[in-house]
PDB file of C-alpha atoms and ligand atoms in Angstrom:
ATOM      1  CA  MET A   1      72.050 -21.715 180.075  1.00  0.00           C
ATOM      2  CA  THR A   2      68.435 -22.079 178.999  1.00  0.00           C
ATOM      3  CA  LYS A   3      67.502 -18.435 179.554  1.00  0.00           C
ATOM      4  CA  LEU A   4      69.383 -15.445 178.186  1.00  0.00           C
ATOM      5  CA  GLN A   5      68.543 -12.090 179.784  1.00  0.00           C
ATOM      6  CA  CYS A   6      68.560  -9.529 176.966  1.00  0.00           C
ATOM      7  CA  ALA A   7      67.809  -6.123 178.539  1.00  0.00           C
ATOM      8  CA  ASP A   8      64.035  -6.172 179.137  1.00  0.00           C
ATOM      9  CA  ARG A   9      63.477  -9.501 177.324  1.00  0.00           C
ATOM     10  CA  VAL A  10      64.272 -13.092 178.154  1.00  0.00           C
ATOM     11  CA  LEU A  11      65.286 -15.452 175.377  1.00  0.00           C
ATOM     12  CA  ASP A  12      64.241 -19.030 176.107  1.00  0.00           C
ATOM     13  CA  LEU A  13      66.992 -21.294 174.797  1.00  0.00           C
ATOM     14  CA  SER A  14      65.300 -24.495 175.843  1.00  0.00           C
ATOM     15  CA  ARG A  15      63.870 -24.100 172.305  1.00  0.00           C
ATOM     16  CA  VAL A  16      65.968 -23.354 169.270  1.00  0.00           C
ATOM     17  CA  GLN A  17      65.501 -19.691 168.285  1.00  0.00           C
ATOM     18  CA  VAL A  18      65.612 -18.183 164.817  1.00  0.00           C
ATOM     19  CA  MET A  19      67.515 -14.914 164.282  1.00  0.00           C
ATOM     20  CA  GLY A  20      66.430 -13.071 161.124  1.00  0.00           C
ATOM     21  CA  ILE A  21      69.132 -11.174 159.234  1.00  0.00           C
ATOM     22  CA  LEU A  22      68.419  -7.511 158.519  1.00  0.00           C
ATOM     23  CA  ASN A  23      71.235  -5.931 156.544  1.00  0.00           C
ATOM     24  CA  VAL A  24      70.999  -2.168 156.375  1.00  0.00           C
ATOM     25  CA  THR A  25      73.845  -1.675 153.950  1.00  0.00           C
ATOM     26  CA  PRO A  26      73.673   0.312 150.707  1.00  0.00           C
ATOM     27  CA  ASP A  27      72.970  -2.796 148.594  1.00  0.00           C
ATOM     28  CA  SER A  28      70.053  -3.843 150.783  1.00  0.00           C
ATOM     29  CA  PHE A  29      67.613  -1.057 151.607  1.00  0.00           C
ATOM     30  CA  SER A  30      69.041   1.938 149.831  1.00  0.00           C
ATOM     31  CA  ASP A  31      66.602   4.052 147.929  1.00  0.00           C
ATOM     32  CA  GLY A  32      69.161   5.365 145.471  1.00  0.00           C
ATOM     33  CA  GLY A  33      72.605   6.922 145.402  1.00  0.00           C
ATOM     34  CA  ASN A  34      75.915   5.456 146.470  1.00  0.00           C
ATOM     35  CA  LEU A  35      75.705   6.165 150.159  1.00  0.00           C
ATOM     36  CA  TYR A  36      73.031   4.595 152.305  1.00  0.00           C
ATOM     37  CA  GLN A  37      70.975   7.226 154.015  1.00  0.00           C
ATOM     38  CA  ALA A  38      68.558   6.449 156.748  1.00  0.00           C
ATOM     39  CA  SER A  39      65.746   8.096 154.837  1.00  0.00           C
ATOM     40  CA  ARG A  40      62.183   7.534 155.890  1.00  0.00           C
ATOM     41  CA  LEU A  41      61.708   5.197 152.937  1.00  0.00           C
ATOM     42  CA  SER A  42      64.661   2.945 153.653  1.00  0.00           C
ATOM     43  CA  VAL A  43      63.813   2.697 157.349  1.00  0.00           C
ATOM     44  CA  ASP A  44      60.234   1.858 156.390  1.00  0.00           C
ATOM     45  CA  LYS A  45      61.471  -0.901 154.090  1.00  0.00           C
ATOM     46  CA  ALA A  46      63.725  -2.316 156.787  1.00  0.00           C
ATOM     47  CA  LEU A  47      60.835  -2.282 159.242  1.00  0.00           C
ATOM     48  CA  VAL A  48      58.564  -4.144 156.824  1.00  0.00           C
ATOM     49  CA  HIS A  49      61.238  -6.772 156.246  1.00  0.00           C
ATOM     50  CA  ALA A  50      61.763  -7.160 159.991  1.00  0.00           C
ATOM     51  CA  ALA A  51      58.009  -7.443 160.591  1.00  0.00           C
ATOM     52  CA  ASN A  52      57.755 -10.164 157.931  1.00  0.00           C
ATOM     53  CA  MET A  53      60.574 -12.132 159.553  1.00  0.00           C
ATOM     54  CA  VAL A  54      58.914 -11.879 162.966  1.00  0.00           C
ATOM     55  CA  ALA A  55      55.600 -13.049 161.452  1.00  0.00           C
ATOM     56  CA  ASP A  56      57.483 -15.954 159.841  1.00  0.00           C
ATOM     57  CA  GLY A  57      58.892 -17.118 163.182  1.00  0.00           C
ATOM     58  CA  ALA A  58      62.014 -15.110 164.004  1.00  0.00           C
ATOM     59  CA  SER A  59      62.325 -14.356 167.702  1.00  0.00           C
ATOM     60  CA  MET A  60      65.052 -11.813 167.102  1.00  0.00           C
ATOM     61  CA  ILE A  61      66.246  -9.507 164.347  1.00  0.00           C
ATOM     62  CA  ASP A  62      69.970  -9.004 163.757  1.00  0.00           C
ATOM     63  CA  VAL A  63      70.494  -5.481 162.407  1.00  0.00           C
ATOM     64  CA  GLY A  64      73.820  -4.952 160.642  1.00  0.00           C
ATOM     65  CA  GLY A  65      75.210  -1.839 158.982  1.00  0.00           C
ATOM     66  CA  GLU A  66      78.542  -3.254 157.840  1.00  0.00           C
ATOM     67  CA  SER A  67      78.987  -5.958 155.242  1.00  0.00           C
ATOM     68  CA  THR A  68      81.045  -8.862 156.644  1.00  0.00           C
ATOM     69  CA  ARG A  69      81.327 -10.703 153.340  1.00  0.00           C
ATOM     70  CA  PRO A  70      84.845 -11.847 152.357  1.00  0.00           C
ATOM     71  CA  GLY A  71      86.654  -8.894 150.791  1.00  0.00           C
ATOM     72  CA  ALA A  72      84.210  -6.301 152.118  1.00  0.00           C
ATOM     73  CA  SER A  73      85.752  -3.041 153.297  1.00  0.00           C
ATOM     74  CA  PRO A  74      85.042  -1.574 156.721  1.00  0.00           C
ATOM     75  CA  VAL A  75      82.534   1.234 157.198  1.00  0.00           C
ATOM     76  CA  GLY A  76      83.100   4.461 159.150  1.00  0.00           C
ATOM     77  CA  VAL A  77      81.550   4.696 162.598  1.00  0.00           C
ATOM     78  CA  GLN A  78      79.271   7.657 161.836  1.00  0.00           C
ATOM     79  CA  GLU A  79      77.989   5.974 158.704  1.00  0.00           C
ATOM     80  CA  GLU A  80      77.313   2.771 160.590  1.00  0.00           C
ATOM     81  CA  LEU A  81      75.468   4.711 163.307  1.00  0.00           C
ATOM     82  CA  ASP A  82      73.407   6.491 160.649  1.00  0.00           C
ATOM     83  CA  ARG A  83      72.424   3.190 159.089  1.00  0.00           C
ATOM     84  CA  VAL A  84      71.720   1.182 162.228  1.00  0.00           C
ATOM     85  CA  ILE A  85      70.287   3.412 164.946  1.00  0.00           C
ATOM     86  CA  PRO A  86      67.142   4.675 163.145  1.00  0.00           C
ATOM     87  CA  VAL A  87      66.258   1.076 162.270  1.00  0.00           C
ATOM     88  CA  VAL A  88      66.813  -0.168 165.827  1.00  0.00           C
ATOM     89  CA  GLU A  89      64.625   2.668 167.129  1.00  0.00           C
ATOM     90  CA  ARG A  90      61.806   1.885 164.689  1.00  0.00           C
ATOM     91  CA  ILE A  91      61.856  -1.848 165.406  1.00  0.00           C
ATOM     92  CA  LYS A  92      61.882  -1.182 169.135  1.00  0.00           C
ATOM     93  CA  ALA A  93      58.941   1.208 168.806  1.00  0.00           C
ATOM     94  CA  GLU A  94      56.818  -0.933 166.488  1.00  0.00           C
ATOM     95  CA  LEU A  95      57.638  -4.631 166.835  1.00  0.00           C
ATOM     96  CA  ASP A  96      57.475  -7.019 169.773  1.00  0.00           C
ATOM     97  CA  THR A  97      60.844  -8.689 169.196  1.00  0.00           C
ATOM     98  CA  LEU A  98      64.380  -8.905 170.468  1.00  0.00           C
ATOM     99  CA  ILE A  99      66.858  -6.759 168.547  1.00  0.00           C
ATOM    100  CA  SER A 100      70.431  -7.877 168.078  1.00  0.00           C
ATOM    101  CA  VAL A 101      73.032  -5.558 166.610  1.00  0.00           C
ATOM    102  CA  ASP A 102      75.743  -6.930 164.353  1.00  0.00           C
ATOM    103  CA  THR A 103      78.617  -4.550 164.994  1.00  0.00           C
ATOM    104  CA  SER A 104      82.270  -4.349 166.049  1.00  0.00           C
ATOM    105  CA  ALA A 105      82.208  -0.631 166.837  1.00  0.00           C
ATOM    106  CA  PRO A 106      82.053   0.399 170.527  1.00  0.00           C
ATOM    107  CA  GLU A 107      80.050   3.534 169.693  1.00  0.00           C
ATOM    108  CA  VAL A 108      77.443   1.504 167.810  1.00  0.00           C
ATOM    109  CA  MET A 109      77.172  -0.974 170.700  1.00  0.00           C
ATOM    110  CA  ILE A 110      76.484   1.806 173.168  1.00  0.00           C
ATOM    111  CA  GLU A 111      74.044   3.772 171.010  1.00  0.00           C
ATOM    112  CA  SER A 112      72.207   0.593 169.967  1.00  0.00           C
ATOM    113  CA  ALA A 113      71.729  -0.412 173.587  1.00  0.00           C
ATOM    114  CA  LYS A 114      70.278   3.045 174.315  1.00  0.00           C
ATOM    115  CA  ALA A 115      67.985   2.683 171.295  1.00  0.00           C
ATOM    116  CA  GLY A 116      66.603  -0.644 172.527  1.00  0.00           C
ATOM    117  CA  ALA A 117      68.873  -3.450 171.320  1.00  0.00           C
ATOM    118  CA  GLY A 118      69.048  -6.510 173.558  1.00  0.00           C
ATOM    119  CA  LEU A 119      72.040  -8.407 172.192  1.00  0.00           C
ATOM    120  CA  ILE A 120      75.442  -7.542 170.677  1.00  0.00           C
ATOM    121  CA  ASN A 121      76.658  -9.762 167.860  1.00  0.00           C
ATOM    122  CA  ASP A 122      80.314  -9.069 167.028  1.00  0.00           C
ATOM    123  CA  VAL A 123      82.072 -11.135 164.349  1.00  0.00           C
ATOM    124  CA  ARG A 124      85.363  -9.665 165.647  1.00  0.00           C
ATOM    125  CA  SER A 125      84.666 -10.947 169.164  1.00  0.00           C
ATOM    126  CA  LEU A 126      85.028  -7.532 170.815  1.00  0.00           C
ATOM    127  CA  ALA A 127      88.620  -7.192 169.588  1.00  0.00           C
ATOM    128  CA  ARG A 128      88.426  -3.559 168.500  1.00  0.00           C
ATOM    129  CA  ASP A 129      89.842  -0.979 170.894  1.00  0.00           C
ATOM    130  CA  GLY A 130      87.232  -0.268 173.559  1.00  0.00           C
ATOM    131  CA  ALA A 131      84.723  -2.849 172.317  1.00  0.00           C
ATOM    132  CA  MET A 132      84.995  -5.207 175.289  1.00  0.00           C
ATOM    133  CA  GLU A 133      84.543  -2.342 177.759  1.00  0.00           C
ATOM    134  CA  ALA A 134      81.695  -0.845 175.725  1.00  0.00           C
ATOM    135  CA  ALA A 135      79.849  -4.161 175.520  1.00  0.00           C
ATOM    136  CA  ALA A 136      80.326  -4.745 179.247  1.00  0.00           C
ATOM    137  CA  SER A 137      78.990  -1.276 180.032  1.00  0.00           C
ATOM    138  CA  THR A 138      75.720  -2.000 178.225  1.00  0.00           C
ATOM    139  CA  GLY A 139      74.927  -5.038 180.397  1.00  0.00           C
ATOM    140  CA  LEU A 140      73.739  -6.844 177.262  1.00  0.00           C
ATOM    141  CA  PRO A 141      74.628 -10.405 176.285  1.00  0.00           C
ATOM    142  CA  VAL A 142      77.252 -10.751 173.579  1.00  0.00           C
ATOM    143  CA  CYS A 143      77.812 -13.231 170.786  1.00  0.00           C
ATOM    144  CA  ILE A 144      81.525 -13.833 170.270  1.00  0.00           C
ATOM    145  CA  MET A 145      82.542 -15.496 167.013  1.00  0.00           C
ATOM    146  CA  HIS A 146      85.667 -17.245 165.776  1.00  0.00           C
ATOM    147  CA  MET A 147      87.363 -15.703 162.732  1.00  0.00           C
ATOM    148  CA  GLN A 148      90.828 -16.611 161.449  1.00  0.00           C
ATOM    149  CA  GLY A 149      92.500 -13.514 160.018  1.00  0.00           C
ATOM    150  CA  ALA A 150      92.061 -10.082 161.448  1.00  0.00           C
ATOM    151  CA  THR A 151      89.197  -8.816 159.292  1.00  0.00           C
ATOM    152  CA  PRO A 152      86.570  -9.985 156.794  1.00  0.00           C
ATOM    153  CA  ALA A 153      88.676  -8.243 154.135  1.00  0.00           C
ATOM    154  CA  THR A 154      91.614 -10.625 154.635  1.00  0.00           C
ATOM    155  CA  MET A 155      90.196 -13.711 156.327  1.00  0.00           C
ATOM    156  CA  GLN A 156      89.903 -15.912 153.235  1.00  0.00           C
ATOM    157  CA  LEU A 157      93.471 -15.341 151.978  1.00  0.00           C
ATOM    158  CA  ALA A 158      95.039 -18.547 153.349  1.00  0.00           C
ATOM    159  CA  PRO A 159      93.050 -20.231 156.097  1.00  0.00           C
ATOM    160  CA  HIS A 160      95.088 -22.902 157.896  1.00  0.00           C
ATOM    161  CA  TYR A 161      94.464 -25.097 160.942  1.00  0.00           C
ATOM    162  CA  GLU A 162      96.091 -28.183 162.462  1.00  0.00           C
ATOM    163  CA  ASP A 163      92.763 -29.085 164.072  1.00  0.00           C
ATOM    164  CA  VAL A 164      89.980 -26.653 163.249  1.00  0.00           C
ATOM    165  CA  LEU A 165      87.646 -27.813 166.030  1.00  0.00           C
ATOM    166  CA  ALA A 166      90.286 -27.634 168.761  1.00  0.00           C
ATOM    167  CA  GLU A 167      91.481 -24.216 167.608  1.00  0.00           C
ATOM    168  CA  VAL A 168      87.982 -22.731 167.360  1.00  0.00           C
ATOM    169  CA  CYS A 169      87.126 -24.187 170.758  1.00  0.00           C
ATOM    170  CA  ASP A 170      90.315 -22.841 172.394  1.00  0.00           C
ATOM    171  CA  PHE A 171      89.789 -19.403 170.890  1.00  0.00           C
ATOM    172  CA  LEU A 172      86.184 -19.170 172.111  1.00  0.00           C
ATOM    173  CA  ALA A 173      87.119 -20.420 175.594  1.00  0.00           C
ATOM    174  CA  GLN A 174      89.894 -17.824 175.916  1.00  0.00           C
ATOM    175  CA  ARG A 175      87.768 -15.016 174.544  1.00  0.00           C
ATOM    176  CA  ALA A 176      84.933 -15.916 176.906  1.00  0.00           C
ATOM    177  CA  ASP A 177      87.388 -15.795 179.848  1.00  0.00           C
ATOM    178  CA  GLN A 178      88.502 -12.320 178.712  1.00  0.00           C
ATOM    179  CA  CYS A 179      84.873 -11.210 178.527  1.00  0.00           C
ATOM    180  CA  VAL A 180      84.245 -12.444 182.038  1.00  0.00           C
ATOM    181  CA  ALA A 181      87.363 -10.642 183.279  1.00  0.00           C
ATOM    182  CA  ALA A 182      86.030  -7.462 181.617  1.00  0.00           C
ATOM    183  CA  GLY A 183      82.719  -7.751 183.485  1.00  0.00           C
ATOM    184  CA  ILE A 184      80.485  -9.661 181.074  1.00  0.00           C
ATOM    185  CA  PRO A 185      78.924 -12.518 183.044  1.00  0.00           C
ATOM    186  CA  ARG A 186      79.461 -15.972 181.498  1.00  0.00           C
ATOM    187  CA  GLU A 187      75.660 -16.456 181.513  1.00  0.00           C
ATOM    188  CA  ARG A 188      75.460 -13.604 179.003  1.00  0.00           C
ATOM    189  CA  ILE A 189      77.902 -15.041 176.472  1.00  0.00           C
ATOM    190  CA  VAL A 190      76.874 -16.834 173.282  1.00  0.00           C
ATOM    191  CA  VAL A 191      79.556 -18.541 171.162  1.00  0.00           C
ATOM    192  CA  ASP A 192      79.724 -18.995 167.403  1.00  0.00           C
ATOM    193  CA  PRO A 193      82.200 -21.101 165.384  1.00  0.00           C
ATOM    194  CA  GLY A 194      82.094 -18.531 162.576  1.00  0.00           C
ATOM    195  CA  PHE A 195      81.213 -20.530 159.495  1.00  0.00           C
ATOM    196  CA  GLY A 196      82.911 -18.985 156.473  1.00  0.00           C
ATOM    197  CA  PHE A 197      85.139 -16.663 158.479  1.00  0.00           C
ATOM    198  CA  GLY A 198      88.710 -17.669 157.617  1.00  0.00           C
ATOM    199  CA  LYS A 199      87.817 -21.258 156.689  1.00  0.00           C
ATOM    200  CA  THR A 200      87.956 -23.421 153.596  1.00  0.00           C
ATOM    201  CA  LEU A 201      85.047 -25.629 152.569  1.00  0.00           C
ATOM    202  CA  GLU A 202      86.656 -28.602 154.297  1.00  0.00           C
ATOM    203  CA  HIS A 203      87.158 -26.580 157.513  1.00  0.00           C
ATOM    204  CA  ASN A 204      83.500 -25.534 157.460  1.00  0.00           C
ATOM    205  CA  LEU A 205      82.236 -29.063 156.850  1.00  0.00           C
ATOM    206  CA  THR A 206      84.438 -30.455 159.615  1.00  0.00           C
ATOM    207  CA  LEU A 207      83.236 -27.742 162.000  1.00  0.00           C
ATOM    208  CA  LEU A 208      79.627 -28.628 161.342  1.00  0.00           C
ATOM    209  CA  ARG A 209      80.227 -32.380 161.518  1.00  0.00           C
ATOM    210  CA  ARG A 210      81.958 -32.056 164.907  1.00  0.00           C
ATOM    211  CA  MET A 211      80.071 -29.031 166.251  1.00  0.00           C
ATOM    212  CA  ASP A 212      78.774 -31.011 169.239  1.00  0.00           C
ATOM    213  CA  GLU A 213      82.329 -30.718 170.660  1.00  0.00           C
ATOM    214  CA  LEU A 214      81.667 -26.988 171.251  1.00  0.00           C
ATOM    215  CA  GLU A 215      78.944 -27.878 173.731  1.00  0.00           C
ATOM    216  CA  ALA A 216      81.699 -28.569 176.282  1.00  0.00           C
ATOM    217  CA  LEU A 217      82.176 -24.781 176.477  1.00  0.00           C
ATOM    218  CA  GLY A 218      78.848 -24.610 178.347  1.00  0.00           C
ATOM    219  CA  MET A 219      77.561 -21.560 176.499  1.00  0.00           C
ATOM    220  CA  PRO A 220      74.741 -21.372 173.936  1.00  0.00           C
ATOM    221  CA  ILE A 221      75.905 -21.850 170.348  1.00  0.00           C
ATOM    222  CA  LEU A 222      74.838 -19.543 167.504  1.00  0.00           C
ATOM    223  CA  VAL A 223      75.147 -20.837 163.960  1.00  0.00           C
ATOM    224  CA  GLY A 224      75.250 -18.819 160.739  1.00  0.00           C
ATOM    225  CA  THR A 225      75.461 -20.804 157.508  1.00  0.00           C
ATOM    226  CA  SER A 226      72.603 -19.163 155.620  1.00  0.00           C
ATOM    227  CA  ARG A 227      73.306 -18.889 151.846  1.00  0.00           C
ATOM    228  CA  LYS A 228      77.045 -18.949 152.561  1.00  0.00           C
ATOM    229  CA  THR A 229      79.825 -19.871 150.142  1.00  0.00           C
ATOM    230  CA  MET A 230      80.282 -23.225 151.911  1.00  0.00           C
ATOM    231  CA  VAL A 231      76.793 -24.190 150.700  1.00  0.00           C
ATOM    232  CA  GLY A 232      77.546 -22.824 147.231  1.00  0.00           C
ATOM    233  CA  GLN A 233      80.806 -24.740 147.029  1.00  0.00           C
ATOM    234  CA  ALA A 234      79.375 -28.017 148.305  1.00  0.00           C
ATOM    235  CA  LEU A 235      76.456 -27.895 145.852  1.00  0.00           C
ATOM    236  CA  GLY A 236      77.762 -25.783 142.995  1.00  0.00           C
ATOM    237  CA  ARG A 237      74.950 -23.260 143.545  1.00  0.00           C
ATOM    238  CA  GLU A 238      74.797 -19.485 143.189  1.00  0.00           C
ATOM    239  CA  VAL A 239      73.739 -17.420 146.185  1.00  0.00           C
ATOM    240  CA  GLY A 240      70.065 -17.265 145.187  1.00  0.00           C
ATOM    241  CA  ASP A 241      69.806 -21.026 144.958  1.00  0.00           C
ATOM    242  CA  ARG A 242      71.192 -22.171 148.302  1.00  0.00           C
ATOM    243  CA  LEU A 243      68.020 -22.533 150.396  1.00  0.00           C
ATOM    244  CA  ALA A 244      67.848 -26.353 150.441  1.00  0.00           C
ATOM    245  CA  GLY A 245      71.550 -26.644 151.221  1.00  0.00           C
ATOM    246  CA  SER A 246      71.277 -24.038 153.976  1.00  0.00           C
ATOM    247  CA  LEU A 247      68.318 -25.861 155.529  1.00  0.00           C
ATOM    248  CA  ALA A 248      70.285 -29.123 155.604  1.00  0.00           C
ATOM    249  CA  THR A 249      72.981 -27.377 157.624  1.00  0.00           C
ATOM    250  CA  VAL A 250      70.335 -26.023 160.019  1.00  0.00           C
ATOM    251  CA  ALA A 251      68.993 -29.496 160.849  1.00  0.00           C
ATOM    252  CA  LEU A 252      72.512 -30.858 161.355  1.00  0.00           C
ATOM    253  CA  ALA A 253      73.509 -27.862 163.477  1.00  0.00           C
ATOM    254  CA  ILE A 254      70.502 -28.250 165.778  1.00  0.00           C
ATOM    255  CA  GLU A 255      71.271 -31.932 166.224  1.00  0.00           C
ATOM    256  CA  ARG A 256      74.795 -30.924 167.240  1.00  0.00           C
ATOM    257  CA  GLY A 257      73.698 -28.341 169.806  1.00  0.00           C
ATOM    258  CA  GLY A 258      73.022 -25.137 167.860  1.00  0.00           C
ATOM    259  CA  ARG A 259      70.578 -22.977 169.842  1.00  0.00           C
ATOM    260  CA  ILE A 260      70.313 -19.786 167.778  1.00  0.00           C
ATOM    261  CA  ILE A 261      70.115 -20.038 164.000  1.00  0.00           C
ATOM    262  CA  ARG A 262      70.963 -16.871 162.044  1.00  0.00           C
ATOM    263  CA  VAL A 263      69.219 -16.893 158.653  1.00  0.00           C
ATOM    264  CA  HIS A 264      67.809 -14.959 155.720  1.00  0.00           C
ATOM    265  CA  ASP A 265      64.976 -17.425 154.989  1.00  0.00           C
ATOM    266  CA  VAL A 266      63.025 -17.378 158.228  1.00  0.00           C
ATOM    267  CA  ALA A 267      59.800 -19.193 157.307  1.00  0.00           C
ATOM    268  CA  ALA A 268      61.491 -22.278 155.838  1.00  0.00           C
ATOM    269  CA  THR A 269      64.027 -22.333 158.655  1.00  0.00           C
ATOM    270  CA  ALA A 270      61.309 -22.120 161.327  1.00  0.00           C
ATOM    271  CA  ASP A 271      59.719 -25.278 159.866  1.00  0.00           C
ATOM    272  CA  VAL A 272      63.050 -27.092 159.829  1.00  0.00           C
ATOM    273  CA  VAL A 273      63.648 -26.046 163.443  1.00  0.00           C
ATOM    274  CA  ARG A 274      60.254 -27.335 164.580  1.00  0.00           C
ATOM    275  CA  MET A 275      60.603 -30.580 162.622  1.00  0.00           C
ATOM    276  CA  THR A 276      64.126 -31.248 163.850  1.00  0.00           C
ATOM    277  CA  GLU A 277      63.120 -30.541 167.445  1.00  0.00           C
ATOM    278  CA  ALA A 278      60.115 -32.851 167.115  1.00  0.00           C
ATOM    279  CA  VAL A 279      62.366 -35.697 165.955  1.00  0.00           C
ATOM    280  CA  LEU A 280      65.004 -35.046 168.593  1.00  0.00           C
ATOM    281  CA  TYR A 281      62.841 -34.366 171.644  1.00  0.00           C
ATOM    282  CA  GLY A 282      59.289 -35.462 170.722  1.00  0.00           C
ATOM    283  CA  ALA A 283      56.348 -33.283 169.706  1.00  0.00           C
ATOM    284  CA  GLY A 284      55.815 -30.495 172.227  1.00  0.00           C
ATOM    285  CA  GLN A 285      58.932 -31.434 174.169  1.00  0.00           C
ATOM    286  CA  GLU A 286      61.977 -29.341 174.746  1.00  0.00           C
ATOM    287  CA  ARG A 287      65.628 -30.048 175.252  1.00  0.00           C
ATOM    288  CA  VAL A 288      66.641 -30.603 178.886  1.00  0.00           C
TER     289      VAL A 288
HETATM  290  C1  9MG B   1      77.170 -10.883 160.857  1.00  0.00           C
HETATM  291  N1  9MG B   1      77.388 -12.288 160.551  1.00  0.00           N
HETATM  292  C2  9MG B   1      77.565 -12.820 159.323  1.00  0.00           C
HETATM  293  N2  9MG B   1      77.751 -14.151 159.437  1.00  0.00           N
HETATM  294  C3  9MG B   1      77.667 -14.444 160.766  1.00  0.00           C
HETATM  295  C4  9MG B   1      77.773 -15.616 161.515  1.00  0.00           C
HETATM  296  O1  9MG B   1      78.044 -16.780 160.947  1.00  0.00           O
HETATM  297  N3  9MG B   1      77.632 -15.557 162.831  1.00  0.00           N
HETATM  298  C5  9MG B   1      77.389 -14.364 163.454  1.00  0.00           C
HETATM  299  N4  9MG B   1      77.268 -14.351 164.799  1.00  0.00           N
HETATM  300  N5  9MG B   1      77.294 -13.202 162.792  1.00  0.00           N
HETATM  301  C6  9MG B   1      77.421 -13.249 161.475  1.00  0.00           C
END
């Protein structure tokens, strides 16, 4: 469980690793117009942002061409390929880092793997037709995430749980079994409770408070709380003012077993990771 083989790279999970978020959607790196085009300029900008995150301490970059915000509409496969693949290729060619691809589309999984990605991050847990088989065929590790409600567009309509921890845990255990049956080795599966995906504030806070219960699954845990609505709701802060709240969740998540932390603010998070690890395991020590 401490090493994750990601194509030609090995991710050492005896230390907590920071995943930097690289959104390549029209509102992020577009250089004009309504449709994102993978123009030279926008790919250059994405590369610079990725390079800065690596310099700040990210050990992997999560490239995503579809917005998964509540209410967001899905993107067509060709458009997603056009957004994601040129960026994956540039990062692979120019940066010494692991590339993760945030996608639910089988075609994007396969083309990203060919372009040099080392990890598949699917908020829909490989539920789309052909996604499980496509992910298995790449040989890459996968991150499967819990979401209540079928899609980001509908997930926040009426979230309901009897016991959010038990239900998230059961879902991830079953999904992991399905992945294994489809040919994805258990050692290549990362699990994620899916903060903000079909959950109220109270569900999210409970999930974080009791996140150590997910460790029983025996798979590395990825955590994504960065700038999310749960932080905004708890603090009454707009999205641009959620850094301190997000960092608090990072420290708590690491203490409860989080191994990969998916964030926008890499430099501040990297400090919190190092400080939290120093308190938990001693300076220079690692988790056993
Ligand atoms: C793409 N994306 C947005 N939020 C996320 C989260 O919390 N976890 C993972 N794995 N991916 C996410």
